[in-house]
mmCIF file of N, CA and C in Angstrom:
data_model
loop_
_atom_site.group_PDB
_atom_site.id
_atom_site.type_symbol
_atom_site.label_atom_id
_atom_site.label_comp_id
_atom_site.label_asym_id
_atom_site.label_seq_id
_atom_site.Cartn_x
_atom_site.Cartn_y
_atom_site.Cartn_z
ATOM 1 N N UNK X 1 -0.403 2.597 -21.127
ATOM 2 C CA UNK X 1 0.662 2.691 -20.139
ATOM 3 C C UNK X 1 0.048 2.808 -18.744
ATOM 4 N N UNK X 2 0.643 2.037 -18.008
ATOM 5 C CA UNK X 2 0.105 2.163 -16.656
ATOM 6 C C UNK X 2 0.517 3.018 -15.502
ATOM 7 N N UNK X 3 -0.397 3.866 -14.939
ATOM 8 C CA UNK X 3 0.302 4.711 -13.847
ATOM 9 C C UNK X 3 -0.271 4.555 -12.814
ATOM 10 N N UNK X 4 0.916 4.455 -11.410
ATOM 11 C CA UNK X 4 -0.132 4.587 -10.353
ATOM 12 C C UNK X 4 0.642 6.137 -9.715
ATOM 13 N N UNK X 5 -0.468 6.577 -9.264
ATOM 14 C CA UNK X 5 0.230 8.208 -8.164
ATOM 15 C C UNK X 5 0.123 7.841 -6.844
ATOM 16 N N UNK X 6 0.574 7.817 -5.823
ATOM 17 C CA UNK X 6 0.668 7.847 -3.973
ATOM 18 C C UNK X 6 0.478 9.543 -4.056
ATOM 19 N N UNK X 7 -0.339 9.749 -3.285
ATOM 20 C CA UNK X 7 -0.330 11.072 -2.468
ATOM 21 C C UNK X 7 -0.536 10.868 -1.043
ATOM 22 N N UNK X 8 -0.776 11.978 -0.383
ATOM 23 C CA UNK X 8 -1.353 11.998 1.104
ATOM 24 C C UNK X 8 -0.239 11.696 2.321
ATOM 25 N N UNK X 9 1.316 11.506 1.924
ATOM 26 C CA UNK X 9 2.341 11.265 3.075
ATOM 27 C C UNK X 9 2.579 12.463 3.563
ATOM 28 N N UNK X 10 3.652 12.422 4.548
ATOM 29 C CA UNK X 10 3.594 13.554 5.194
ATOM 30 C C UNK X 10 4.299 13.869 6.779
ATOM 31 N N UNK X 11 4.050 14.220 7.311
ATOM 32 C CA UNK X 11 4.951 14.350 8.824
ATOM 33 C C UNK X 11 3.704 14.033 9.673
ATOM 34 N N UNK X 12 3.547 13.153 10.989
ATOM 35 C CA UNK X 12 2.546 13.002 11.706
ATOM 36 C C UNK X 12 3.129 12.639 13.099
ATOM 37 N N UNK X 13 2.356 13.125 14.091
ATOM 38 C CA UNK X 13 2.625 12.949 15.243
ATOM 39 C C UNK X 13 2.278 11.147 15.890
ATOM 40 N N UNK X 14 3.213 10.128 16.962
ATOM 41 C CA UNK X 14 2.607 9.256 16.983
ATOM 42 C C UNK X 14 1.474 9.580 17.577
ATOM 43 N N UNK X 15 0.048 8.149 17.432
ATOM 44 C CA UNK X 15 -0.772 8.329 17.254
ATOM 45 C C UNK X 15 -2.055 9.195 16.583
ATOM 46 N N UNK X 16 -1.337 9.332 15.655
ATOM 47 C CA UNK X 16 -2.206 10.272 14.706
ATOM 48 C C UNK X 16 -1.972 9.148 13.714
ATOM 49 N N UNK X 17 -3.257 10.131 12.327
ATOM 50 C CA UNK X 17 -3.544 9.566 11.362
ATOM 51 C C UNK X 17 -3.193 9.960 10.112
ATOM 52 N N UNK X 18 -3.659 9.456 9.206
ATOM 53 C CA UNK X 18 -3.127 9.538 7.652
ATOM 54 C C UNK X 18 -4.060 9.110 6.766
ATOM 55 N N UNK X 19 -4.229 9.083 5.629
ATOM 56 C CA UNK X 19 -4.932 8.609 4.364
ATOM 57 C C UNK X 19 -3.977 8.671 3.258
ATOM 58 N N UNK X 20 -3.584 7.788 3.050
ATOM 59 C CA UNK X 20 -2.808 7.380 1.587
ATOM 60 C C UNK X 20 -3.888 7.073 0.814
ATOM 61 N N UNK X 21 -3.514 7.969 -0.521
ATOM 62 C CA UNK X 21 -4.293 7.839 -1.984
ATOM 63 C C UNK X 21 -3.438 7.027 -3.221
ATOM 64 N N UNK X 22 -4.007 6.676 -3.860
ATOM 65 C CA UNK X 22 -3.231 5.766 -4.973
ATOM 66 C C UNK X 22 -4.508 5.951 -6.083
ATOM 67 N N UNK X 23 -3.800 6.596 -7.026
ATOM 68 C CA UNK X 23 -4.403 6.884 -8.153
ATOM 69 C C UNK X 23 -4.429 6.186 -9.396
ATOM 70 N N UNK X 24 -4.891 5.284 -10.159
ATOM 71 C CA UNK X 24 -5.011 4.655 -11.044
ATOM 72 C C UNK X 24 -5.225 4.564 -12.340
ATOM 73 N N UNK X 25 -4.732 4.736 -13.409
ATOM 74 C CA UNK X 25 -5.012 4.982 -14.735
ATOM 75 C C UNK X 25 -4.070 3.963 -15.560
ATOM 76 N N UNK X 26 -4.614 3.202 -16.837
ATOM 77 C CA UNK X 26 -4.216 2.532 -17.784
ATOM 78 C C UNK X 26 -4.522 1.223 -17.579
ATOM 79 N N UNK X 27 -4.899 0.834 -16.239
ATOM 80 C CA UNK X 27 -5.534 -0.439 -14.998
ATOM 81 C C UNK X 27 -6.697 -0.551 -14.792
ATOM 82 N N UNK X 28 -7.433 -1.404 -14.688
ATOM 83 C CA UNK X 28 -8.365 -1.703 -13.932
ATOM 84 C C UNK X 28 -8.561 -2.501 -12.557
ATOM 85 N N UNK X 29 -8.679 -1.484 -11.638
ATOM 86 C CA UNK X 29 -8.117 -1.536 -10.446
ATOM 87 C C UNK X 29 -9.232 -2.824 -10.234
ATOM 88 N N UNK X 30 -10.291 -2.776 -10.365
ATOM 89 C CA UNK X 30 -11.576 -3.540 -9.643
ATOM 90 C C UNK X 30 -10.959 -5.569 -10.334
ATOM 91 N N UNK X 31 -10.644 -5.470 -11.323
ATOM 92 C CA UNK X 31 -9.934 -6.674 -11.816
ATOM 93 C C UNK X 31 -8.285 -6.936 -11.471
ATOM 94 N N UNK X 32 -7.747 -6.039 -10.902
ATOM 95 C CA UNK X 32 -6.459 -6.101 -10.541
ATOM 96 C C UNK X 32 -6.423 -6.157 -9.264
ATOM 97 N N UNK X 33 -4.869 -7.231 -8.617
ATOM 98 C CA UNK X 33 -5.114 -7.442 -7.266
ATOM 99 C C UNK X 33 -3.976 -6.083 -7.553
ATOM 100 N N UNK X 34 -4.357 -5.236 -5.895
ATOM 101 C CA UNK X 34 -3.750 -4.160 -5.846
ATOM 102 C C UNK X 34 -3.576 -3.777 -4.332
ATOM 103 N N UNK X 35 -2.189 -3.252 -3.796
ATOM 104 C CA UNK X 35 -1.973 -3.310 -2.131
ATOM 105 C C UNK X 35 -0.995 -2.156 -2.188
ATOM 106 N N UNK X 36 -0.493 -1.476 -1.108
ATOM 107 C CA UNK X 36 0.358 -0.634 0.010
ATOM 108 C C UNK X 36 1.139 -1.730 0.059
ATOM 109 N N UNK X 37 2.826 -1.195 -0.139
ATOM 110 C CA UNK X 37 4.073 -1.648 0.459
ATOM 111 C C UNK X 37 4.743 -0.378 0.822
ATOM 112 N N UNK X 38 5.675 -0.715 1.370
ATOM 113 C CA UNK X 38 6.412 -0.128 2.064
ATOM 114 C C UNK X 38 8.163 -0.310 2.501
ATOM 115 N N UNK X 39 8.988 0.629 2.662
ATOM 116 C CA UNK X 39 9.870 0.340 3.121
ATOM 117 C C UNK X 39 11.004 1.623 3.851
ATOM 118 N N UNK X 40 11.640 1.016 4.568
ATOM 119 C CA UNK X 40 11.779 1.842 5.831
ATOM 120 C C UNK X 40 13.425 2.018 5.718
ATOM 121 N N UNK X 41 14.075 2.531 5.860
ATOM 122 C CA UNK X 41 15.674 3.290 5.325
ATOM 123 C C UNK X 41 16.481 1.879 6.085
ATOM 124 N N UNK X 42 17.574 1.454 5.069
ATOM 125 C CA UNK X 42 17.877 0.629 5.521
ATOM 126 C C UNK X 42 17.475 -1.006 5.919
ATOM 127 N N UNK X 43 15.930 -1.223 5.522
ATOM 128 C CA UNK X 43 14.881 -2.611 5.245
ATOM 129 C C UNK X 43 14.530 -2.858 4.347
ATOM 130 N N UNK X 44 14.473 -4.098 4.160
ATOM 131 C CA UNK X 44 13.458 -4.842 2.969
ATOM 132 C C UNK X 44 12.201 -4.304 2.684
ATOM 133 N N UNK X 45 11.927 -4.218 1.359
ATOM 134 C CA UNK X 45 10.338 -3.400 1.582
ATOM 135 C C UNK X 45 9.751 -4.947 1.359
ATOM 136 N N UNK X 46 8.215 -4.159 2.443
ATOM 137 C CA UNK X 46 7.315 -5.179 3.066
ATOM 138 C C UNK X 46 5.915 -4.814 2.436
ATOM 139 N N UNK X 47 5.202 -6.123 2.196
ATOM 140 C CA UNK X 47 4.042 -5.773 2.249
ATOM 141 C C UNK X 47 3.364 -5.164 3.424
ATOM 142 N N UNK X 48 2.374 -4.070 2.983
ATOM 143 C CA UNK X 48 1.072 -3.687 3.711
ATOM 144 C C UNK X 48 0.151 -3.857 4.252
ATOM 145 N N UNK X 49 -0.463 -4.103 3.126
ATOM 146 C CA UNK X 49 -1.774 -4.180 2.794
ATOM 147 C C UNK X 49 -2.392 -5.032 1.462
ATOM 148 N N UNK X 50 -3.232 -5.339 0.905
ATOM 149 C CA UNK X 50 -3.164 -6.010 -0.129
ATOM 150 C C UNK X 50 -4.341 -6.709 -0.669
ATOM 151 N N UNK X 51 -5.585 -6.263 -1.665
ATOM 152 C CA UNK X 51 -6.645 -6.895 -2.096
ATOM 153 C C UNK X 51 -5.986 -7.992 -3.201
ATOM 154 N N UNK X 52 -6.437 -9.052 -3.063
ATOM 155 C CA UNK X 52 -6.561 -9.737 -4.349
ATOM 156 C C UNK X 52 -7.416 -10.403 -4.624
ATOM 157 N N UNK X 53 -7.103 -9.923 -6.534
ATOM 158 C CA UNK X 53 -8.347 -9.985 -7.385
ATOM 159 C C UNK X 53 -8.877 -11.245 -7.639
ATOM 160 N N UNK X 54 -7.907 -12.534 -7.103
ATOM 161 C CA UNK X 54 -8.572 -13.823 -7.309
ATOM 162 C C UNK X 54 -9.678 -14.259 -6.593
ATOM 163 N N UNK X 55 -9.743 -14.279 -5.462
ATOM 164 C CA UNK X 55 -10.605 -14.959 -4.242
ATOM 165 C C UNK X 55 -10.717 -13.137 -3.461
ATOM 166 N N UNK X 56 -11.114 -12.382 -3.489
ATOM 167 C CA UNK X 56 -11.297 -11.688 -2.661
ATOM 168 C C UNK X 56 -10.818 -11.214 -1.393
ATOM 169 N N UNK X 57 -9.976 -11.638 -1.182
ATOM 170 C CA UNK X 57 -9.474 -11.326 0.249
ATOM 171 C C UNK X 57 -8.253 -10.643 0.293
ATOM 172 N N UNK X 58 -8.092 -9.821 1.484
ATOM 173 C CA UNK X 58 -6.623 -8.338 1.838
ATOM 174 C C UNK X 58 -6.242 -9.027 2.828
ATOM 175 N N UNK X 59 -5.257 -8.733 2.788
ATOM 176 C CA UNK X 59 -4.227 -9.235 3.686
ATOM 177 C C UNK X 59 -3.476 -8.342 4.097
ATOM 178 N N UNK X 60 -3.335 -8.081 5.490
ATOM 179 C CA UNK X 60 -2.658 -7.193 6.582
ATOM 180 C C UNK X 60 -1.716 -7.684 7.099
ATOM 181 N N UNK X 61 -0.268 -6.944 6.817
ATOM 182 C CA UNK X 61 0.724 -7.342 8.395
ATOM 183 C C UNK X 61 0.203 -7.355 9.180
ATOM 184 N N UNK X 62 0.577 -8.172 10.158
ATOM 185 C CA UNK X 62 0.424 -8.563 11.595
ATOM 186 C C UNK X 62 0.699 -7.090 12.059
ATOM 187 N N UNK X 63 1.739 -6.267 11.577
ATOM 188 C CA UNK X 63 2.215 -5.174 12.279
ATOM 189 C C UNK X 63 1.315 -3.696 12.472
ATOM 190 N N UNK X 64 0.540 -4.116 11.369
ATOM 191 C CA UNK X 64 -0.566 -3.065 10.875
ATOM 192 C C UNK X 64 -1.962 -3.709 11.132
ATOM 193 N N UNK X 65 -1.811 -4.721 11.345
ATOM 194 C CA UNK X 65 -3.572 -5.214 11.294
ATOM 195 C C UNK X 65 -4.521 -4.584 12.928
ATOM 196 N N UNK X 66 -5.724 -3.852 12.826
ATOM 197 C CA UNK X 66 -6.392 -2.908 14.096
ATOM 198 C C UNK X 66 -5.999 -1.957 13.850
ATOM 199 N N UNK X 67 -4.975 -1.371 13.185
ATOM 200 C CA UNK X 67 -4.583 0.198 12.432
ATOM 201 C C UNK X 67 -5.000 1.009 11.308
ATOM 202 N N UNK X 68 -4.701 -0.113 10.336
ATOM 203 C CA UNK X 68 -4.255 0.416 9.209
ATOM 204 C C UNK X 68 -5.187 -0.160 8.238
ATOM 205 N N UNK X 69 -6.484 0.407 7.491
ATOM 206 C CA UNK X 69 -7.306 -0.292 6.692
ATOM 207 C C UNK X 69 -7.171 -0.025 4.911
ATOM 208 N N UNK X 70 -7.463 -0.607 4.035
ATOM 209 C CA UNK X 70 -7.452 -0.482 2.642
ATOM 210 C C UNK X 70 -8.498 -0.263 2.185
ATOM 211 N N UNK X 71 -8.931 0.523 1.044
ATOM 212 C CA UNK X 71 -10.094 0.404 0.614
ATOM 213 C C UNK X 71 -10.139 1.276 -0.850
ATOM 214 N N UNK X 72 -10.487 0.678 -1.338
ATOM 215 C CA UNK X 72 -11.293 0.356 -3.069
ATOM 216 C C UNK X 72 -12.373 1.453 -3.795
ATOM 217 N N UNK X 73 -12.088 2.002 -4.431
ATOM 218 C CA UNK X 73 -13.260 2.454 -4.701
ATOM 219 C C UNK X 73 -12.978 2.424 -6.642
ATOM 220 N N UNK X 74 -13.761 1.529 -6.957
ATOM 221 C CA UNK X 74 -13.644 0.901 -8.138
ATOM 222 C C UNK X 74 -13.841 1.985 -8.976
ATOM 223 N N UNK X 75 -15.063 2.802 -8.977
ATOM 224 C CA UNK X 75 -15.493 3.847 -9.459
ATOM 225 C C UNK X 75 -14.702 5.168 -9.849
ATOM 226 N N UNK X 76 -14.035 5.259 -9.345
ATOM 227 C CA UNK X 76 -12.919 6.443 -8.836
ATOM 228 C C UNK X 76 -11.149 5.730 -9.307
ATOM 229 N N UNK X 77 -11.007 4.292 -9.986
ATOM 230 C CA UNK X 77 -10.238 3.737 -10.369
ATOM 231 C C UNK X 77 -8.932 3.913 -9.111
ATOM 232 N N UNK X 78 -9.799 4.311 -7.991
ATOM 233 C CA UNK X 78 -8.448 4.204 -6.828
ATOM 234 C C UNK X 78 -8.620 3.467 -5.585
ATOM 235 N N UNK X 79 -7.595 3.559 -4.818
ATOM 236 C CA UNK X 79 -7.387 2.840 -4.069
ATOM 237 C C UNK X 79 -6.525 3.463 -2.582
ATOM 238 N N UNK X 80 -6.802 3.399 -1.897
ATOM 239 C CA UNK X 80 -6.453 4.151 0.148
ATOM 240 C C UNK X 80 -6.234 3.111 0.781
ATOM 241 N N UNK X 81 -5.322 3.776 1.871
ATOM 242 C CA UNK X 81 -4.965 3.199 2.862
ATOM 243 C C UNK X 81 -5.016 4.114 4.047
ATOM 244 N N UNK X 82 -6.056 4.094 5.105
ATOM 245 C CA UNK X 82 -6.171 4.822 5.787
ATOM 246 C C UNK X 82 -5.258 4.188 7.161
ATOM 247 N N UNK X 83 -4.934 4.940 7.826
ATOM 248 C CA UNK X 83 -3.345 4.741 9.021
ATOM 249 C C UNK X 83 -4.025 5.701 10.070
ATOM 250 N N UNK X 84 -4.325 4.782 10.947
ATOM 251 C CA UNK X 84 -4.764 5.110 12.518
ATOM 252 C C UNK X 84 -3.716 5.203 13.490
ATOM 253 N N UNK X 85 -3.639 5.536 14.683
ATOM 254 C CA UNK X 85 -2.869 5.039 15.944
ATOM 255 C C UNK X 85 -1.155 5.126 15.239
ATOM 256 N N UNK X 86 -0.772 5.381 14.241
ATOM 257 C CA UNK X 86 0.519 5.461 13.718
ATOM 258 C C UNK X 86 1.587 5.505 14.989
ATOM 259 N N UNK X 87 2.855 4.661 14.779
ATOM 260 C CA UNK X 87 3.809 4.215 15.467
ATOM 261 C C UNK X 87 5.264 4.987 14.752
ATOM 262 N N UNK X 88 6.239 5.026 15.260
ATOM 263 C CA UNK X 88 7.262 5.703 14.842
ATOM 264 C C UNK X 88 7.905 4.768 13.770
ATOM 265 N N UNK X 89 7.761 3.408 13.988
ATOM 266 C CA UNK X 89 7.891 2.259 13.495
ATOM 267 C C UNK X 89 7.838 2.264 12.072
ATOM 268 N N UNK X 90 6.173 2.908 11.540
ATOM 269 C CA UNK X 90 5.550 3.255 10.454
ATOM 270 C C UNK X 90 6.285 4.210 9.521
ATOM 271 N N UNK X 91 6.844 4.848 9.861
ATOM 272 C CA UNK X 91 8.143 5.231 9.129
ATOM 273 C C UNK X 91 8.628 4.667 8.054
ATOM 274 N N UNK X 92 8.424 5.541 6.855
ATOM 275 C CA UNK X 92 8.458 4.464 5.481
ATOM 276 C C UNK X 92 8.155 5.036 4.365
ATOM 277 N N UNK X 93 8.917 5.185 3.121
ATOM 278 C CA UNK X 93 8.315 5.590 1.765
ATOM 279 C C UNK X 93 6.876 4.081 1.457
ATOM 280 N N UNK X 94 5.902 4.808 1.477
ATOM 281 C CA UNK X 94 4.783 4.007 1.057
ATOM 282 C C UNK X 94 4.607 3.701 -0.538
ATOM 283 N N UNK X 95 4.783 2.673 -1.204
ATOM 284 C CA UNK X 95 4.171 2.630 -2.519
ATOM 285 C C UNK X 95 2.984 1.301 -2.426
ATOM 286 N N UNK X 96 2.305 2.110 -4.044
ATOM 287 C CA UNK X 96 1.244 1.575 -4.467
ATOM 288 C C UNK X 96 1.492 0.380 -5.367
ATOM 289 N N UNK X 97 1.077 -0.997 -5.341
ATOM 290 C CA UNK X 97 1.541 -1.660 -6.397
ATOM 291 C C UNK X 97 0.211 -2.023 -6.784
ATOM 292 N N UNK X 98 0.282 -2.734 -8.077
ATOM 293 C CA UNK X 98 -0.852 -3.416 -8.689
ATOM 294 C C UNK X 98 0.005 -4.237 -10.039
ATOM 295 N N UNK X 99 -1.258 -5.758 -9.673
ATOM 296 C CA UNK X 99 -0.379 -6.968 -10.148
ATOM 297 C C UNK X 99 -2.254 -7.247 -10.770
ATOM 298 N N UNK X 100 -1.543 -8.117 -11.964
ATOM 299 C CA UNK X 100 -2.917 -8.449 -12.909
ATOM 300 C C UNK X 100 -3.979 -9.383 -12.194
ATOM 301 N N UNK X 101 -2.924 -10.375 -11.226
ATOM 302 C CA UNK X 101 -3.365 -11.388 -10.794
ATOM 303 C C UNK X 101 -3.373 -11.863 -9.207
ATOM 304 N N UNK X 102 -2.057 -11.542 -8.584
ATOM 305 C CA UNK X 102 -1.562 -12.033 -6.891
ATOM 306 C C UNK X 102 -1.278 -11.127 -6.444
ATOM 307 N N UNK X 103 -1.274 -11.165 -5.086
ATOM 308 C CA UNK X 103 -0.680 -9.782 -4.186
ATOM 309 C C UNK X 103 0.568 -11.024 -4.025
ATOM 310 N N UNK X 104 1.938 -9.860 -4.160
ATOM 311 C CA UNK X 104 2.886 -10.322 -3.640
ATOM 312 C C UNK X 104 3.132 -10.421 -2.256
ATOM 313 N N UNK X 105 2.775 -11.041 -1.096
ATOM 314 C CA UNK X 105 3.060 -10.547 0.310
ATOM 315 C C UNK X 105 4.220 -11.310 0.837
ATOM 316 N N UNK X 106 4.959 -12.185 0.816
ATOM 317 C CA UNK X 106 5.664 -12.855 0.952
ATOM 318 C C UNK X 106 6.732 -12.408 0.811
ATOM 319 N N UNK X 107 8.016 -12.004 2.197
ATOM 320 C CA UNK X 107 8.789 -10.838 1.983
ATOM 321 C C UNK X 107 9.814 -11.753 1.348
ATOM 322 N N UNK X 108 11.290 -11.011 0.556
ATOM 323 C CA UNK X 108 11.435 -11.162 -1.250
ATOM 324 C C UNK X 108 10.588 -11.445 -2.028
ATOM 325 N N UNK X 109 9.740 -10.943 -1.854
ATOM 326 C CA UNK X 109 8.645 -11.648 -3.596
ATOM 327 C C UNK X 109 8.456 -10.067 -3.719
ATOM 328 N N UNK X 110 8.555 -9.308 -2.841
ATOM 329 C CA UNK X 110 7.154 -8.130 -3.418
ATOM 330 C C UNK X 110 7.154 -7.892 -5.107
ATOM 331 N N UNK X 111 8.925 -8.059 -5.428
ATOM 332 C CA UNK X 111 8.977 -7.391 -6.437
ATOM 333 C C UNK X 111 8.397 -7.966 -7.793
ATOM 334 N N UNK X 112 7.627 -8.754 -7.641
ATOM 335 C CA UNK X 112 6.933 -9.611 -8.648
ATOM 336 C C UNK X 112 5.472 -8.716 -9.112
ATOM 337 N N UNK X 113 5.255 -7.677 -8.302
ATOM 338 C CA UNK X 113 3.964 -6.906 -8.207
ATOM 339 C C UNK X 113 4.490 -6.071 -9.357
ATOM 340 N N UNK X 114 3.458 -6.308 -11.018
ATOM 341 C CA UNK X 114 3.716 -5.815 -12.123
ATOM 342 C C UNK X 114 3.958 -4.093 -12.173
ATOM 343 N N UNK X 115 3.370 -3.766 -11.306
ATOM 344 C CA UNK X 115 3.357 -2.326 -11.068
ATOM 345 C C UNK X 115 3.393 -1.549 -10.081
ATOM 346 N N UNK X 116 4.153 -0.336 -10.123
ATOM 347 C CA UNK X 116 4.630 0.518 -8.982
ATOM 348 C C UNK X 116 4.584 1.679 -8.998
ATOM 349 N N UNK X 117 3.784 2.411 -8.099
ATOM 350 C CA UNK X 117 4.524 4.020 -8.079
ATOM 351 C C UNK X 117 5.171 4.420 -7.513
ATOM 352 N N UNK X 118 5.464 5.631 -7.446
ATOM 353 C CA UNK X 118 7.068 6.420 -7.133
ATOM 354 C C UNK X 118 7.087 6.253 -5.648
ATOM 355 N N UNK X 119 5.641 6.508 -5.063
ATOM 356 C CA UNK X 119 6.104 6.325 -3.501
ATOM 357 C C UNK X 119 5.806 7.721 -2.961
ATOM 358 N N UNK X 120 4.976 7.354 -1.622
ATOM 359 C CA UNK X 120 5.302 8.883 -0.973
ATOM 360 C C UNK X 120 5.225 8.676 0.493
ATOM 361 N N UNK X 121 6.432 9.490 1.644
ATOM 362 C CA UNK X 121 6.940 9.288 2.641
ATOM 363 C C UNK X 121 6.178 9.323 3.731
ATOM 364 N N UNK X 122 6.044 8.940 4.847
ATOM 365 C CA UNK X 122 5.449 9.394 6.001
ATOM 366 C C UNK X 122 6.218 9.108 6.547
ATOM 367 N N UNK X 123 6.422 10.066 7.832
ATOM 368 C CA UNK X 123 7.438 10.222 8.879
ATOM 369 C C UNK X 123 6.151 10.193 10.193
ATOM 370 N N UNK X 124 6.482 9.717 11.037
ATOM 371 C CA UNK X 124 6.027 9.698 12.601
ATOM 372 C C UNK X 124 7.050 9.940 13.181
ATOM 373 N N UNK X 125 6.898 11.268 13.897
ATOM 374 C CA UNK X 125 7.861 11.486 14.779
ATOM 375 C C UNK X 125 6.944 12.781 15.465
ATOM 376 N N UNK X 126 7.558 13.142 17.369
ATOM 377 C CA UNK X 126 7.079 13.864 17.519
ATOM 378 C C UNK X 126 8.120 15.344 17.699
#
């Protein structure tokens, strides 16, 4: 059975920072494409962030890209999203997905991403 956990949301002032954790078990994160979505009260949830396991390459919103980085640690079966310079904007239950094969980024598709966790909030506000 596959689980992913989000930790690390929280209340932050703009321009401050964050570290989202995504915890991994029943997966193999290092063979699985795996990314940060998001969605904001009242919006479509959007992609993040996003490694995939085919060709190597993450893919950043435009909205987040110079902010907001992803990163892997195969070893540790998890996966972060560290959040710089945060905007009020950023405002958003964050989840973790992981898909065997594609990052869904293409907004209506996300939900094609085989797997999800529950999500955890960050608020920017001052």
């Amino acid at each position: 059975q596959v689980q992913l956990v989000e930790s690390g949301g929280g209340l932050v002032q703009p321009g401050g920072s964050l570290r989202l954790s995504c915890a991994a078990s029943g997966l193999t994160l290092e063979s699985s494409a795996i990314g940060w979505f998001r969605q904001a009260p009242g919006k479509e949830r959007e992609a993040v962030s996003c490694m995939s396991s085919v060709d190597g390459s993450t893919y950043y919103a435009d909205s987040v890209k110079g902010r907001f980085a992803i990163l892997k640690d195969n070893a540790k079966n998890a996966v972060y999203l560290q959040m710089d310079s945060l905007k009020p904007e950023d405002t958003a239950v964050y989840y973790c997905a992981a898909d065997e094969y594609l990052c869904a980024v293409v907004p209506g598709t996300t939900y094609l991403m085989d797997y999800w966790g529950k999500g955890t909030l960050v608020t920017v506000s001052s």
